[in-house]
């Protein structure tokens, strides 16, 4: 005589779980016909979805069966739900690191015997003058015509800069020097021996003199503009490098336009209020 086998609580829970999972997965849409890694990814995603849904149904079924043993919850299933529910976010493009490069180094000019250079200044004063030079380079590069080329500061003196255009080098002097006395000011406008000049009025009623002068054998020229500002004599001049016979890359009228600029006069005001040149400083090229 055969024995009647009665299903246990565990058997009923397992049957309920299988039926619930079959119904659930039947409702899932078929996998698209993807190739390679995309197909594998779709299968894994569907498997995680089955596990998540099945885990939830199982919990309900077990709670509904008296005396059924509680099943442990797996952390992997919970993470699967998060992966399905949470839409993947696109990674933000990497931002370029801020540039740590400072202003370009100055052009080195070896001082003549007995001549000092900025390297001999106290550190704090050297930093102050180099900072002013950097500001001056920015302003001059913006205001001077393209014929001047690239403007750089030098390490010889705060007033000396260098311009380079197509291999030709030019000495640029931007000097704001305290006056030595009432008679120390721009020279009078005299047109002699190839020297041409003109007077002009800058903003604020400042009287300026612009000039072009021959240099050497007369083939090279220097262009300059000079005026008195506050307690200082101001000079902006451009001439070819020593030993070359090329004309200045600017005219006196172009330098006058530079001198009229608020940005240029702002630099002059700064240097007049906080002098960086001594009264006896020799103006190179002046």
Coordinates of C-alpha atoms in Angstrom, one line a residue:
X1 CA 0.0 0.0 0.0
X2 CA 1.4 3.2 -1.1
X3 CA 1.9 6.1 1.2
X4 CA 0.4 9.6 0.6
X5 CA 3.1 12.2 0.3
X6 CA 1.9 15.6 1.5
X7 CA 3.7 18.7 0.1
X8 CA 5.7 20.5 2.8
X9 CA 5.7 24.2 3.4
X10 CA 9.1 24.5 1.6
X11 CA 7.6 22.7 -1.4
X12 CA 4.7 25.0 -1.6
X13 CA 7.0 28.1 -1.4
X14 CA 9.2 26.8 -4.1
X15 CA 6.2 26.1 -6.4
X16 CA 4.8 29.6 -5.8
X17 CA 8.2 31.1 -6.6
X18 CA 8.6 29.2 -9.9
X19 CA 5.0 30.1 -11.0
X20 CA 5.6 33.8 -10.1
X21 CA 8.9 33.9 -12.0
X22 CA 7.4 32.2 -15.1
X23 CA 4.6 34.7 -15.2
X24 CA 6.9 37.6 -14.7
X25 CA 9.5 36.6 -17.3
X26 CA 6.8 35.8 -19.9
X27 CA 5.8 39.5 -19.7
X28 CA 9.3 40.7 -20.4
X29 CA 9.9 41.9 -24.0
X30 CA 12.1 39.7 -26.1
X31 CA 15.8 40.5 -26.3
X32 CA 16.7 42.6 -29.3
X33 CA 19.0 40.9 -31.8
X34 CA 22.2 42.5 -30.6
X35 CA 25.7 41.2 -31.4
X36 CA 28.7 40.5 -29.3
X37 CA 29.1 42.3 -26.0
X38 CA 25.7 44.1 -26.4
X39 CA 23.9 40.7 -26.4
X40 CA 25.7 39.5 -23.3
X41 CA 25.0 42.8 -21.5
X42 CA 21.3 42.4 -22.3
X43 CA 21.1 38.9 -21.0
X44 CA 22.9 39.9 -17.8
X45 CA 20.5 42.8 -17.3
X46 CA 17.5 40.5 -17.8
X47 CA 18.9 38.0 -15.4
X48 CA 19.3 40.7 -12.8
X49 CA 15.7 41.8 -13.4
X50 CA 14.5 38.3 -12.9
X51 CA 16.4 37.9 -9.7
X52 CA 15.1 41.2 -8.3
X53 CA 11.5 40.5 -9.2
X54 CA 11.8 36.9 -8.1
X55 CA 13.2 37.9 -4.7
X56 CA 10.3 40.2 -4.1
X57 CA 7.7 37.5 -5.0
X58 CA 9.5 35.0 -2.9
X59 CA 9.4 37.2 0.1
X60 CA 5.6 37.6 -0.3
X61 CA 5.1 33.8 -0.8
X62 CA 7.2 32.9 2.2
X63 CA 5.4 35.3 4.5
X64 CA 2.1 33.8 3.3
X65 CA 3.0 30.2 4.2
X66 CA 2.8 29.4 7.9
X67 CA 6.0 28.1 9.4
X68 CA 8.0 28.7 6.2
X69 CA 11.7 29.5 6.9
X70 CA 12.7 33.1 6.1
X71 CA 15.1 33.3 3.2
X72 CA 18.1 35.6 3.5
X73 CA 18.2 38.6 1.3
X74 CA 21.2 38.8 -1.1
X75 CA 23.0 42.1 -1.4
X76 CA 23.7 41.3 -5.1
X77 CA 20.0 41.4 -5.9
X78 CA 19.6 44.8 -4.3
X79 CA 22.4 46.2 -6.3
X80 CA 20.8 44.7 -9.4
X81 CA 17.6 46.7 -8.8
X82 CA 19.7 49.9 -8.4
X83 CA 21.4 49.2 -11.7
X84 CA 18.1 48.7 -13.6
X85 CA 16.2 51.6 -11.9
X86 CA 19.0 54.1 -12.1
X87 CA 19.7 55.5 -15.5
X88 CA 23.4 55.6 -16.3
X89 CA 24.7 59.1 -16.3
X90 CA 27.2 60.3 -18.8
X91 CA 30.6 61.1 -17.4
X92 CA 31.4 64.8 -17.5
X93 CA 34.3 65.6 -19.8
X94 CA 37.6 66.1 -18.1
X95 CA 38.4 69.8 -17.6
X96 CA 41.9 70.9 -18.6
X97 CA 44.2 71.6 -15.6
X98 CA 44.8 75.3 -15.1
X99 CA 48.0 76.5 -16.6
X100 CA 50.6 77.1 -14.0
X101 CA 53.0 78.8 -16.4
X102 CA 53.8 82.4 -15.5
X103 CA 55.0 85.2 -17.8
X104 CA 57.8 84.3 -20.2
X105 CA 61.3 84.8 -18.8
X106 CA 63.0 88.0 -19.7
X107 CA 65.6 88.4 -22.4
X108 CA 69.0 88.3 -20.8
X109 CA 71.3 91.2 -21.5
X110 CA 74.8 91.1 -20.1
X111 CA 75.6 94.3 -18.3
X112 CA 78.5 96.3 -19.5
X113 CA 81.6 96.7 -17.1
X114 CA 80.5 98.8 -14.2
X115 CA 76.8 98.6 -15.1
X116 CA 74.3 97.0 -12.7
X117 CA 71.4 94.8 -13.6
X118 CA 68.1 93.8 -12.1
X119 CA 69.7 90.7 -10.7
X120 CA 71.5 92.9 -8.1
X121 CA 68.2 94.4 -6.8
X122 CA 66.8 93.2 -3.4
X123 CA 64.3 90.4 -4.0
X124 CA 61.2 92.4 -3.1
X125 CA 62.2 95.3 -5.3
X126 CA 63.1 93.0 -8.2
X127 CA 59.7 91.3 -7.9
X128 CA 58.0 94.7 -8.0
X129 CA 59.9 95.9 -11.0
X130 CA 59.3 92.6 -12.9
X131 CA 55.6 92.8 -12.2
X132 CA 55.5 96.3 -13.7
X133 CA 57.5 95.1 -16.7
X134 CA 54.9 92.3 -17.2
X135 CA 52.1 94.9 -17.2
X136 CA 54.0 97.1 -19.6
X137 CA 54.6 94.2 -22.0
X138 CA 50.9 93.5 -22.1
X139 CA 50.0 97.2 -22.8
X140 CA 52.8 97.8 -25.3
X141 CA 52.0 94.6 -27.2
X142 CA 48.4 95.7 -27.5
X143 CA 49.0 99.3 -28.5
X144 CA 52.1 99.2 -30.8
X145 CA 51.6 98.4 -34.5
X146 CA 52.2 94.8 -35.8
X147 CA 55.4 96.1 -37.5
X148 CA 57.1 96.1 -34.0
X149 CA 56.6 92.3 -33.6
X150 CA 56.7 90.6 -30.2
X151 CA 57.6 92.6 -27.2
X152 CA 59.5 91.1 -24.3
X153 CA 61.0 92.4 -21.0
X154 CA 64.7 92.3 -20.3
X155 CA 66.6 91.6 -17.1
X156 CA 69.0 94.6 -17.5
X157 CA 66.8 97.4 -16.3
X158 CA 63.2 98.0 -15.7
X159 CA 63.0 100.5 -18.5
X160 CA 64.4 98.3 -21.3
X161 CA 62.4 95.9 -23.4
X162 CA 63.1 94.0 -26.7
X163 CA 60.9 93.7 -29.8
X164 CA 61.4 91.1 -32.5
X165 CA 59.9 91.0 -35.9
X166 CA 61.0 88.6 -38.7
X167 CA 64.4 88.1 -37.1
X168 CA 65.1 91.8 -36.7
X169 CA 65.5 93.0 -33.1
X170 CA 64.7 96.4 -31.7
X171 CA 65.4 98.1 -28.4
X172 CA 62.3 99.5 -26.7
X173 CA 62.7 102.0 -23.9
X174 CA 59.8 102.8 -21.6
X175 CA 61.2 105.0 -18.9
X176 CA 59.4 107.0 -16.1
X177 CA 62.3 108.7 -14.3
X178 CA 62.0 111.2 -11.5
X179 CA 63.2 114.6 -12.6
X180 CA 66.4 116.1 -11.2
X181 CA 65.0 119.6 -11.1
X182 CA 62.9 122.3 -12.8
X183 CA 65.1 122.4 -15.8
X184 CA 65.1 118.6 -16.3
X185 CA 62.6 117.8 -19.0
X186 CA 62.0 116.9 -22.6
X187 CA 64.4 118.5 -25.1
X188 CA 63.0 121.3 -27.4
X189 CA 61.7 120.3 -30.8
X190 CA 64.4 121.1 -33.3
X191 CA 64.4 119.9 -36.9
X192 CA 68.1 119.7 -37.8
X193 CA 70.3 117.1 -39.5
X194 CA 67.5 114.7 -40.4
X195 CA 65.9 115.1 -37.0
X196 CA 62.1 115.7 -37.4
X197 CA 59.7 116.4 -34.5
X198 CA 56.3 117.6 -33.7
X199 CA 54.4 118.8 -30.6
X200 CA 51.1 117.3 -29.5
X201 CA 48.8 117.5 -26.5
X202 CA 47.9 114.3 -24.6
X203 CA 44.8 113.8 -22.4
X204 CA 44.9 116.1 -19.4
X205 CA 46.7 118.9 -21.2
X206 CA 50.1 117.2 -21.2
X207 CA 52.5 118.6 -23.8
X208 CA 54.4 115.9 -25.6
X209 CA 57.2 115.9 -28.2
X210 CA 57.4 113.2 -30.8
X211 CA 60.6 112.8 -32.9
X212 CA 62.4 110.7 -35.5
X213 CA 66.2 110.9 -35.6
X214 CA 68.9 109.3 -37.7
X215 CA 71.3 106.9 -36.0
X216 CA 74.8 105.8 -37.0
X217 CA 75.4 106.4 -40.7
X218 CA 71.8 107.7 -41.1
X219 CA 70.2 104.6 -42.5
X220 CA 69.0 103.5 -39.1
X221 CA 66.5 105.6 -37.3
X222 CA 65.0 105.9 -33.8
X223 CA 61.4 107.1 -33.1
X224 CA 60.5 108.5 -29.7
X225 CA 57.9 110.4 -27.7
X226 CA 58.7 112.3 -24.5
X227 CA 56.7 114.4 -22.0
X228 CA 56.6 115.4 -18.4
X229 CA 54.1 113.7 -16.1
X230 CA 53.8 114.6 -12.4
X231 CA 57.3 114.5 -11.0
X232 CA 58.7 112.3 -13.8
X233 CA 60.2 112.5 -17.3
X234 CA 58.6 109.9 -19.6
X235 CA 60.3 108.5 -22.6
X236 CA 59.0 105.8 -25.1
X237 CA 61.5 105.1 -27.8
X238 CA 62.2 102.3 -30.3
X239 CA 65.4 101.9 -32.3
X240 CA 67.1 99.0 -34.1
X241 CA 69.5 96.8 -32.2
X242 CA 73.1 98.1 -32.0
X243 CA 75.1 97.3 -35.2
X244 CA 72.1 97.0 -37.5
X245 CA 71.0 99.5 -40.1
X246 CA 67.3 99.3 -40.3
X247 CA 64.8 102.1 -39.6
X248 CA 62.6 102.1 -36.6
X249 CA 59.5 99.9 -37.1
X250 CA 57.2 102.8 -36.0
X251 CA 56.7 106.4 -36.8
X252 CA 56.6 109.3 -34.3
X253 CA 52.9 109.7 -35.0
X254 CA 52.2 106.0 -34.1
X255 CA 54.1 106.5 -30.8
X256 CA 52.0 109.6 -30.1
X257 CA 48.9 107.5 -30.4
X258 CA 50.3 105.0 -27.9
X259 CA 51.1 107.9 -25.5
X260 CA 47.5 109.1 -25.7
X261 CA 46.1 105.7 -24.6
X262 CA 44.5 105.5 -21.1
X263 CA 46.2 102.2 -20.6
X264 CA 49.6 103.6 -21.3
X265 CA 49.0 106.7 -19.2
X266 CA 47.8 104.4 -16.4
X267 CA 51.2 102.7 -16.4
X268 CA 52.9 106.1 -16.3
X269 CA 50.8 107.2 -13.3
X270 CA 51.7 104.0 -11.5
X271 CA 55.5 104.5 -12.1
X272 CA 55.3 108.2 -11.2
X273 CA 53.6 107.4 -7.9
X274 CA 56.0 104.5 -7.1
X275 CA 59.3 105.3 -8.8
X276 CA 61.5 102.4 -9.9
X277 CA 64.3 104.5 -11.5
X278 CA 66.7 106.8 -9.7
X279 CA 67.2 110.4 -10.7
X280 CA 70.6 109.7 -12.1
X281 CA 69.7 106.6 -14.1
X282 CA 71.0 106.6 -17.6
X283 CA 68.2 106.0 -20.1
X284 CA 69.5 103.5 -22.6
X285 CA 68.9 104.7 -26.1
X286 CA 67.6 108.1 -24.9

